[in-house]
Short mmCIF file of C-alpha atoms in Angstrom, two decimals:
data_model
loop_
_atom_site.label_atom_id
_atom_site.label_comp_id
_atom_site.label_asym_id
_atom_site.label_seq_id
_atom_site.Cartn_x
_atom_site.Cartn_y
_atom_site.Cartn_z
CA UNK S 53 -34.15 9.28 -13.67
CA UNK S 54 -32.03 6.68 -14.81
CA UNK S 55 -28.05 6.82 -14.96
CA UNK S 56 -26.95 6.87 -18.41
CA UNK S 57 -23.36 6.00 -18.42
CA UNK S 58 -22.79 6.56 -22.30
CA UNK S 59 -22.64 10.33 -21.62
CA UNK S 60 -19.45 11.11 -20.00
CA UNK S 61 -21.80 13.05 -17.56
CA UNK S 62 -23.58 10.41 -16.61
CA UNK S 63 -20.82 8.11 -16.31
CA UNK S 64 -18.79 10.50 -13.65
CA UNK S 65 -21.29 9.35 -10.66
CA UNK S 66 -20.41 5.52 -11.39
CA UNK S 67 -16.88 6.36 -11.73
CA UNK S 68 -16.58 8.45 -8.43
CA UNK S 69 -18.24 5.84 -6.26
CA UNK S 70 -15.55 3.19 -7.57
CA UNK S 71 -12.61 5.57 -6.97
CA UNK S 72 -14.12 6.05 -3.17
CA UNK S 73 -13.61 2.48 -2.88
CA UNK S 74 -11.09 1.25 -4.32
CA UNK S 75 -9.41 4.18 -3.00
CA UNK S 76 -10.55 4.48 0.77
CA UNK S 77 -12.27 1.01 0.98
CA UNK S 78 -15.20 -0.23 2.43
CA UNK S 79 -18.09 2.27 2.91
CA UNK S 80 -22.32 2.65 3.59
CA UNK S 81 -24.16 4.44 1.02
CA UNK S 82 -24.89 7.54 4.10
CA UNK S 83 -20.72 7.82 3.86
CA UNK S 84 -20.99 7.76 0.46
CA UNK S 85 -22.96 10.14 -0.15
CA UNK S 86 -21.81 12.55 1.90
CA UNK S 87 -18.01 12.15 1.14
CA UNK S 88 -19.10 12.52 -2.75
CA UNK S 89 -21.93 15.01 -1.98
CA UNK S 90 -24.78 13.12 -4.00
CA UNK S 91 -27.97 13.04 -3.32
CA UNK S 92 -29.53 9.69 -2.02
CA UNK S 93 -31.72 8.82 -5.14
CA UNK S 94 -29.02 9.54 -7.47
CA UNK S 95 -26.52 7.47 -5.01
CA UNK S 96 -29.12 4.83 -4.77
CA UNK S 97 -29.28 4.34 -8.42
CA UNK S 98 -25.49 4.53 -9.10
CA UNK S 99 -24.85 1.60 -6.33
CA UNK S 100 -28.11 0.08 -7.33
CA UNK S 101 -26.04 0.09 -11.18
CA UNK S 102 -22.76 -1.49 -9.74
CA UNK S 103 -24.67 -4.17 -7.44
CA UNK S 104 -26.56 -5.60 -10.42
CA UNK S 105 -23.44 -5.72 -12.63
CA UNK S 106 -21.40 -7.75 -9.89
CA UNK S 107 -18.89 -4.83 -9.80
CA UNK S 108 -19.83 -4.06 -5.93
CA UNK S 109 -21.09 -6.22 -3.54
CA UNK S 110 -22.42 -5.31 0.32
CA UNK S 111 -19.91 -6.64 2.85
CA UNK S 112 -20.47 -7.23 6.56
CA UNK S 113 -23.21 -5.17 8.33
CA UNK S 114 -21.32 -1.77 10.26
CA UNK S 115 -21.78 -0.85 14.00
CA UNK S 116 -25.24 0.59 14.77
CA UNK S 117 -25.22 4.14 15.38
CA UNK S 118 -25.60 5.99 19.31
CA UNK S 119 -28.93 6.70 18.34
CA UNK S 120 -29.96 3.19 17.66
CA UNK S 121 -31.88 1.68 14.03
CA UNK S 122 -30.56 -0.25 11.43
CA UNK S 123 -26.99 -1.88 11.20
CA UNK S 124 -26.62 -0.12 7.63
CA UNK S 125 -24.57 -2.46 5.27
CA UNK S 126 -21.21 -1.80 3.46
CA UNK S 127 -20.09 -1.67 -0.17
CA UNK S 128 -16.99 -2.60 -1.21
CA UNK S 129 -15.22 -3.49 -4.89
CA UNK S 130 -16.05 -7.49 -5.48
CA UNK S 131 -12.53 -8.66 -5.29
CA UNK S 132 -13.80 -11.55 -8.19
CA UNK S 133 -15.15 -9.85 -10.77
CA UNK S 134 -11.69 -9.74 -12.19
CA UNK S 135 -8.14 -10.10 -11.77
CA UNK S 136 -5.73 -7.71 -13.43
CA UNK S 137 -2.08 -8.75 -14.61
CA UNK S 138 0.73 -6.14 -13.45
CA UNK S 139 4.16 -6.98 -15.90
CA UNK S 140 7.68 -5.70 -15.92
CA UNK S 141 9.29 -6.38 -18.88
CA UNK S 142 13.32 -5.69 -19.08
CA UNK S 143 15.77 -7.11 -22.16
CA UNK S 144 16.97 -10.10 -19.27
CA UNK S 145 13.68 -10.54 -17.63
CA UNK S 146 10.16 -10.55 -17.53
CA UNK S 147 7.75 -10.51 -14.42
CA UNK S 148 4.40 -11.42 -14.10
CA UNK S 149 1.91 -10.62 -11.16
CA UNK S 150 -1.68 -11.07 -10.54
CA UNK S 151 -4.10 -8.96 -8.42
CA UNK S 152 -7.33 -8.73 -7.67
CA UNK S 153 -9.73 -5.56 -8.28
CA UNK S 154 -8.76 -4.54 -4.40
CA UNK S 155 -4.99 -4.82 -5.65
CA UNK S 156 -4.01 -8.29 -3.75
CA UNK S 157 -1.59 -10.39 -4.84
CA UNK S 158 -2.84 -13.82 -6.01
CA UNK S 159 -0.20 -14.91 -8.23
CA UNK S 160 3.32 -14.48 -10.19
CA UNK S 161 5.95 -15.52 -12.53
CA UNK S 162 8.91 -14.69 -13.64
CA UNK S 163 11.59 -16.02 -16.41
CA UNK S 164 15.35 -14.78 -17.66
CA UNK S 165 15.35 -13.69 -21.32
CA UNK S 166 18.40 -15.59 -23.08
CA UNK S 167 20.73 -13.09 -25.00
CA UNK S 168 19.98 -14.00 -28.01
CA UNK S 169 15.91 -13.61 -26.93
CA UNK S 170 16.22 -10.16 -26.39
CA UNK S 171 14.33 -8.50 -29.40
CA UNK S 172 11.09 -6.67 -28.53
CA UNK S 173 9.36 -8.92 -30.58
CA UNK S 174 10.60 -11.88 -29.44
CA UNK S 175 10.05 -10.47 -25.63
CA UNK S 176 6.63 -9.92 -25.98
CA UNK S 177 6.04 -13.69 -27.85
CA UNK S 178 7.07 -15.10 -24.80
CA UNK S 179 5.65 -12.66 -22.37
CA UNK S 180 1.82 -13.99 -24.58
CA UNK S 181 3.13 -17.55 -23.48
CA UNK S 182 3.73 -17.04 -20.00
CA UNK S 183 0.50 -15.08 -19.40
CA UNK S 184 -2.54 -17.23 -18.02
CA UNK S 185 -6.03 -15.89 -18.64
CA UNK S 186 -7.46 -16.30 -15.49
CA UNK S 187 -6.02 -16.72 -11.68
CA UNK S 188 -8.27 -18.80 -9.27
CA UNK S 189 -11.06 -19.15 -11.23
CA UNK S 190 -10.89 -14.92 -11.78
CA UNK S 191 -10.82 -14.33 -15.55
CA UNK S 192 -7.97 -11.56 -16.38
CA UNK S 193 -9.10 -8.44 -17.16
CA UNK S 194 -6.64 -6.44 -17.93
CA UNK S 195 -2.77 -5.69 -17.86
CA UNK S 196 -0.21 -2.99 -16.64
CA UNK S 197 3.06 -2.91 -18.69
CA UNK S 198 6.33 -0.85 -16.80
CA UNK S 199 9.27 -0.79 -19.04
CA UNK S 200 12.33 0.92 -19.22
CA UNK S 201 12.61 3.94 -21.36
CA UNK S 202 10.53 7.22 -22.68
CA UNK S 203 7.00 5.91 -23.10
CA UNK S 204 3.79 8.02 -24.19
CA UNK S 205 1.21 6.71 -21.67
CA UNK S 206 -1.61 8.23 -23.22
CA UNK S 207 -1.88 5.04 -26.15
CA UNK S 208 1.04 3.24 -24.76
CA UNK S 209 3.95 4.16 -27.15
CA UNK S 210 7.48 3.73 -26.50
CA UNK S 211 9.10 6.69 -27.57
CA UNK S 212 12.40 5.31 -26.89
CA UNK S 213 14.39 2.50 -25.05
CA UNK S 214 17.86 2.36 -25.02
CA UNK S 215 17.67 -1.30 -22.82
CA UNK S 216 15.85 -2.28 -25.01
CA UNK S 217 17.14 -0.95 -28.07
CA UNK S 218 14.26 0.80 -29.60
CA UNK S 219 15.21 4.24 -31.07
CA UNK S 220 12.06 4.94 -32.86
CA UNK S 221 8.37 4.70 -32.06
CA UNK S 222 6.74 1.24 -30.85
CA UNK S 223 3.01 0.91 -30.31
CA UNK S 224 3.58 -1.89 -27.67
CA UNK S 225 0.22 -1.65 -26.17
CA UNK S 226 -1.52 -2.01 -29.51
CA UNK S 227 0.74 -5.07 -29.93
CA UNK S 228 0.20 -6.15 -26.60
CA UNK S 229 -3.78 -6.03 -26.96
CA UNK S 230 -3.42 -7.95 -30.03
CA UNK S 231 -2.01 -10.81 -28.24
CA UNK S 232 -3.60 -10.81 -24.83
CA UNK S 233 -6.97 -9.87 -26.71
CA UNK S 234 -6.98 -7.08 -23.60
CA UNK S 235 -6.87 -3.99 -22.95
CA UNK S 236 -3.40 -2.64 -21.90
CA UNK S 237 -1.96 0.36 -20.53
CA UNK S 238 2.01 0.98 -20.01
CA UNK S 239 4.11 3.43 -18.41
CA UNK S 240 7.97 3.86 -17.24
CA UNK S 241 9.00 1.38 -14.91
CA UNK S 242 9.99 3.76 -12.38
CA UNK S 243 6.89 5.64 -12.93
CA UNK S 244 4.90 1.97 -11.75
CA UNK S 245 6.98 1.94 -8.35
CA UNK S 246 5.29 5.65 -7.84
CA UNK S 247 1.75 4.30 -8.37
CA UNK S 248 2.61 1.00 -6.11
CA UNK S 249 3.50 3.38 -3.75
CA UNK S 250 0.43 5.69 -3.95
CA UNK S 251 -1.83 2.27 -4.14
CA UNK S 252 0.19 0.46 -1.88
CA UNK S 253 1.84 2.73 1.10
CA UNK S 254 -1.02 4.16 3.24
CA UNK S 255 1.60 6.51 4.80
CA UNK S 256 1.96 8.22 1.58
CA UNK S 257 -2.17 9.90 1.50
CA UNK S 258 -0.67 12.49 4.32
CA UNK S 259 2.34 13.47 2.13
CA UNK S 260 1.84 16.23 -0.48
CA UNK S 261 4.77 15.27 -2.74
CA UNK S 262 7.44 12.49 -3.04
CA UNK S 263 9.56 10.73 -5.60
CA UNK S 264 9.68 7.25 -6.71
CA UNK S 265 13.63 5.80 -7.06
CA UNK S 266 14.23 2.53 -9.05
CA UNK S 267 17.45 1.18 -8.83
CA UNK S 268 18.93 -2.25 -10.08
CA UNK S 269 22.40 -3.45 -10.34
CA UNK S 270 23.11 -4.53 -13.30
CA UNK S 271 26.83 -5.59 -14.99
CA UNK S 272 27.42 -2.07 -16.36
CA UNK S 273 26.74 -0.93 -13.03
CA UNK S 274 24.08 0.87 -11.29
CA UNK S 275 20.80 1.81 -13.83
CA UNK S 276 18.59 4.04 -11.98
CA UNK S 277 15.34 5.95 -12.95
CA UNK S 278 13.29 8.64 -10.70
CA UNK S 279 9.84 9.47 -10.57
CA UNK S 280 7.67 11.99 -8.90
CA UNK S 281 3.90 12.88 -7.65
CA UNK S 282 3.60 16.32 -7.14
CA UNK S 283 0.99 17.08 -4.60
CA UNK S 284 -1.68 16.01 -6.95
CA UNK S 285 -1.70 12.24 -6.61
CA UNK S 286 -0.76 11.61 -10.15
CA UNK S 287 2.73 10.98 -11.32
CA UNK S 288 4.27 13.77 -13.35
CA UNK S 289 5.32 12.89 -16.45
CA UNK S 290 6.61 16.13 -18.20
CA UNK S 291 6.16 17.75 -21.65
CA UNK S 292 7.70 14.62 -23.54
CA UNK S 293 6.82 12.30 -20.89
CA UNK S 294 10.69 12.17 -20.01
CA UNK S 295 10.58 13.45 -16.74
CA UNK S 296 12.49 11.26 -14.25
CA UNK S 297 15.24 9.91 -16.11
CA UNK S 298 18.35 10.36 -14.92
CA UNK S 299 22.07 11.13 -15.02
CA UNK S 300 24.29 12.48 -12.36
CA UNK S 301 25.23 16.09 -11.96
CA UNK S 302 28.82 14.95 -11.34
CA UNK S 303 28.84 13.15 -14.93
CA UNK S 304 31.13 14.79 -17.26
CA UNK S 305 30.28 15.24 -20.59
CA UNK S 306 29.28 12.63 -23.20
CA UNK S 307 28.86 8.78 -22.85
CA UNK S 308 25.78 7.27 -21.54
CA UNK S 309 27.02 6.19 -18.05
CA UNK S 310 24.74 7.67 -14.71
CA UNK S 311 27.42 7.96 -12.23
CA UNK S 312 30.47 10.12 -12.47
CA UNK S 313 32.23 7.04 -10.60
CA UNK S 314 30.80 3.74 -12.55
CA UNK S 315 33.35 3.41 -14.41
CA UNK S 316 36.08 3.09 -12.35
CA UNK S 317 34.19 0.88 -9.61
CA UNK S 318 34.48 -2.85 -10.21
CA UNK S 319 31.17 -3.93 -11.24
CA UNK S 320 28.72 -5.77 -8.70
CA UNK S 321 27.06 -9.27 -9.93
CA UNK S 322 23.55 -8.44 -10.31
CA UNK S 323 21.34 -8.23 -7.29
CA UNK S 324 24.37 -7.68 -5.05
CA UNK S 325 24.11 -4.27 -3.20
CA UNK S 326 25.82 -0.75 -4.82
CA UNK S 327 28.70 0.23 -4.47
CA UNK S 328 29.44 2.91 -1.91
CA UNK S 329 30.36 5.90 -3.70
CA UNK S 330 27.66 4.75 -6.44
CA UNK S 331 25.31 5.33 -3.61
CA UNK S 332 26.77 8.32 -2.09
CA UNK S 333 26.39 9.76 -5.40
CA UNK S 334 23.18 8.91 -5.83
CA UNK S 335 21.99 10.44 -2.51
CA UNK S 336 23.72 13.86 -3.21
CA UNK S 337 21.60 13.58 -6.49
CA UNK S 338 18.01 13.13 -4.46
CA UNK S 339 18.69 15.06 -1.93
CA UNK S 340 19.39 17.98 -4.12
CA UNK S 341 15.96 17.01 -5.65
CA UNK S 342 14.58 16.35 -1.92
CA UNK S 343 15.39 19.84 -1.15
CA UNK S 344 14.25 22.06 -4.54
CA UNK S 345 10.89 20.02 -4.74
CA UNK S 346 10.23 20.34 -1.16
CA UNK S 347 9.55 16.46 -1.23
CA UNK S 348 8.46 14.54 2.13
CA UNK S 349 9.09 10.98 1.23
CA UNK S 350 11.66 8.60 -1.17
CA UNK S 351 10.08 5.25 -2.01
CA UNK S 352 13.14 2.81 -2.96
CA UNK S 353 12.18 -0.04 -5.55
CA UNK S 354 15.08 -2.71 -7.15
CA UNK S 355 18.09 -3.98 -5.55
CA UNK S 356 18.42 -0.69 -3.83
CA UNK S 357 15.77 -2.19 -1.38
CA UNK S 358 18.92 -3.91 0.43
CA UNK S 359 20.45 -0.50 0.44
CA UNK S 360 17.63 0.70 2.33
CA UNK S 361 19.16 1.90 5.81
CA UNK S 362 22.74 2.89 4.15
CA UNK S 363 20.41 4.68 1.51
CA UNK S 364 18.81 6.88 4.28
CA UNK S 365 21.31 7.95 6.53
CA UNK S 366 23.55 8.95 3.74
CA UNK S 367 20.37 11.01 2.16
CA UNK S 368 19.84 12.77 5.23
CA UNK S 369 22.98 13.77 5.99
CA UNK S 370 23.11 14.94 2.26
CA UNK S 371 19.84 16.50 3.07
CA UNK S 372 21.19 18.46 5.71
CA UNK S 373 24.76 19.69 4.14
CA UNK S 374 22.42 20.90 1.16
CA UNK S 375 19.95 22.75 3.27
CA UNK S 376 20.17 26.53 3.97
CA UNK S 377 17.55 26.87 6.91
CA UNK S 378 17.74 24.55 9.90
CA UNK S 379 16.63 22.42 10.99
CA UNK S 380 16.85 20.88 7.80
CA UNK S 381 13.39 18.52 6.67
CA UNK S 382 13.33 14.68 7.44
CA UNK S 383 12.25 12.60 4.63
CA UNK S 384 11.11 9.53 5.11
CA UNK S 385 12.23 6.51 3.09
CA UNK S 386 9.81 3.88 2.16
CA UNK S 387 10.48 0.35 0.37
CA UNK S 388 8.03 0.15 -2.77
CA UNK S 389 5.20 -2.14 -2.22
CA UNK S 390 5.73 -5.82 -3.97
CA UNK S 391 9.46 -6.37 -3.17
CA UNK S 392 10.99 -7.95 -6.22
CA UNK S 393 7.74 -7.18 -7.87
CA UNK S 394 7.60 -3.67 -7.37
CA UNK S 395 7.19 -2.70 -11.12
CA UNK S 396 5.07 -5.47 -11.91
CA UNK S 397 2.73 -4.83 -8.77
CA UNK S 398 2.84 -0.80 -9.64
CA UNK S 399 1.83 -1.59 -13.42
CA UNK S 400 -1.18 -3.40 -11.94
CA UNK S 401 -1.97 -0.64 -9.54
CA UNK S 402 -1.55 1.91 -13.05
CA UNK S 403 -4.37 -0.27 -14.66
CA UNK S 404 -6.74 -0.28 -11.73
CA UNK S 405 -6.10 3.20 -11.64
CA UNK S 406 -6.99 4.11 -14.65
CA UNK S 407 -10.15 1.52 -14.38
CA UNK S 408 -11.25 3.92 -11.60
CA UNK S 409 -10.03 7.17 -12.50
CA UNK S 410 -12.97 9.94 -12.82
CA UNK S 411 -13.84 11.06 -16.28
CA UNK S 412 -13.32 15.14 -16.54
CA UNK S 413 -15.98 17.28 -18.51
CA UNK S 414 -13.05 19.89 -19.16
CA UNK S 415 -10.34 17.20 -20.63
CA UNK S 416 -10.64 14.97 -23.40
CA UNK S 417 -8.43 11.83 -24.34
CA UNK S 418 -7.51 8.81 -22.78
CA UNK S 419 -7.77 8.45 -19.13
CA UNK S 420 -10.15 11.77 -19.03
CA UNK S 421 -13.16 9.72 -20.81
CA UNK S 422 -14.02 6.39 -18.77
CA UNK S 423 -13.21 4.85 -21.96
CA UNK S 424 -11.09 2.21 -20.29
CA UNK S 425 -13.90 0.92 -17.57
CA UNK S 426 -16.75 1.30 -20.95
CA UNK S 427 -13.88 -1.12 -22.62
CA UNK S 428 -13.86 -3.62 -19.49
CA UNK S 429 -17.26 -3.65 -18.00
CA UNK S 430 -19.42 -1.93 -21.18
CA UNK S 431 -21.54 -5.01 -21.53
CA UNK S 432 -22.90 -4.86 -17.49
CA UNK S 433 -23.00 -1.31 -16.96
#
């Protein structure tokens, strides 16, 4: 029987055996099918599917069992069927970075946004000029957009952006696609450090929960956004998609400042490190979080990178003086993969992502439906 992937039935076998990989890597078609409990014909068929259309590709031959046989060859993603573009776009700067379908970094570029540059419209112009079709001789496939503000990932509308200065609703992915000609999918930019992480930090598959922290120092001080993943390897969102962002419990009322103290702290040139009681604040913040959620892990992204061992002992002890039962948890504190590309490596790992996520029978919409690999690789499967 053959595999008819325009049923979303029959496409949930194709998309499960590219999450395995792209997920967990390399693997034999015995591993496969065991680990995704199909049986060998329809397994055969299904790889058979993604060899022909260049998506897959065998690898090196594995270690021959103890009972002797065959060497039995390996599958993996092919790394050049297509390179995706991961982009951070912020009213001073835009980023650009290119990886391939296994998430490697081929290529970037970056470029400051004058002031008087700084429309939306005039952002995303230039962002079209600065973005290169191709990468090595891999044709582009794709893009991830992070951005600051409230943004509807479902079809890629900002909801709202005060950086940016959008107060009402802005279909940048449909205006993105009509440029790049591509498809597009967006998301906070603190919610990309939380998939860069999932993608990127192995250490993070053996924690249940954790929470993403993106924090750049700006001139009007410290602008920082959270997100989380709550023990179901997806990043939560909330009702109105404005979970994570953030203001200090120590703020008093009014204004739109984060930190109880910004205002009376000189203000650091950007990129320069925060200032201390910025960060103490900050930690008292997470580690109130830390110890509600029940979170094992912090994943730092931004100029708080260089705050990374100040960051940690100050959260733990802030971990501790907020925890009832000792001993109180450790939580480990990661740096987001991608360094000074964090968002733009984390909106590429979003759109390989959702490339691979598995349709569901039960849910309906985008990201439930494969229609985003039918969009990419329609014509070959």
């Amino acid at each position: 029987m053959e595999i008819n992937t325009k049923t979303k039935a029959g496409l949930i076998s194709i998309v499960r055996v590219l999450h395995r990989l792209w997920i967990s890597g390399p693997a034999s078609r015995a591993t496969l099918a065991r680990e995704l409990e199909l049986d060998k014909s329809t397994l055969t068929k299904v790889c058979g599917r993604l060899v022909d259309a260049g998506i897959i590709h065998r690898m090196y031959e594995g270690r021959v069992s103890s009972k002797g046989g065959r060497r039995p060859s390996l599958l993996e993603i092919n790394p050049k069927k297509g390179s995706v573009a991961g982009i951070e776009i912020q009213p001073d700067r835009v980023t650009i970075c290119y990886t391939d379908l296994r998430g490697r970094l081929l290529a970037e570029n970056a470029w400051d946004m004058q002031p008087e540059e700084r429309s939306i419209q005039t952002i995303l112009a230039r962002t079209s000029e600065g973005f290169r079709p191709a990468v090595e001789g891999v044709p582009v496939i794709g893009a991830g957009i992070g951005i600051p503000g409230i943004i509807d990932t479902a079809d890629g509308t900002i909801l709202r952006s005060t950086p940016l200065h959008i107060d009402s609703l802005y279909p940048l992915a449909q205006e993105m696609e009509k440029l790049f000609k591509l498809p597009v999918v967006c998301d906070n930019d603190a919610n990309c450090c939380a998939w860069g992480g999932l993608f990127g930090i192995p250490e993070l598959a053996e924690k249940s929960s954790f929470t993403a922290l993106l924090g750049d120092q700006r001139s009007t001080g410290l602008s920082t956004g959270f997100s989380f993943v709550l023990g179901n390897e997806e990043v939560y969102h909330g009702r109105a998609y404005s979970a994570g962002e953030f203001r200090s419990v120590y703020c008093p009322e009014g204004g739109d400042r984060q930190f109880s103290v910004q205002a009376r702290i000189p203000c650091s040139l950007s990129g320069h490190q925060a200032p201390a009681d910025t960060l103490e604040e900050l930690c008292r913040n997470t580690a109130f979080l830390v110890n509600i959620l029940n979170l094992e892990a912090v994943v730092v992204a931004g100029t708080l990178v260089k705050d990374q061992a100040s960051f940690t002992r100050k959260l733990q002890q802030e971990i501790r003086r907020n925890w009832i039962y000792p001993p109180a948890p450790e939580c480990a504190v990661y740096c987001a993969p991608g360094g000074k590309q964090a968002v733009a490596f984390g909106a590429a790992a979003l759109f390989l992502r959702k490339l691979c996520q598995v349709p569901s029978l039960s849910r309906t919409g985008s990201g439930y439906d494969g229609s985003l690999l039918r969009r990419v690789f329609g014509t070959v499967l």
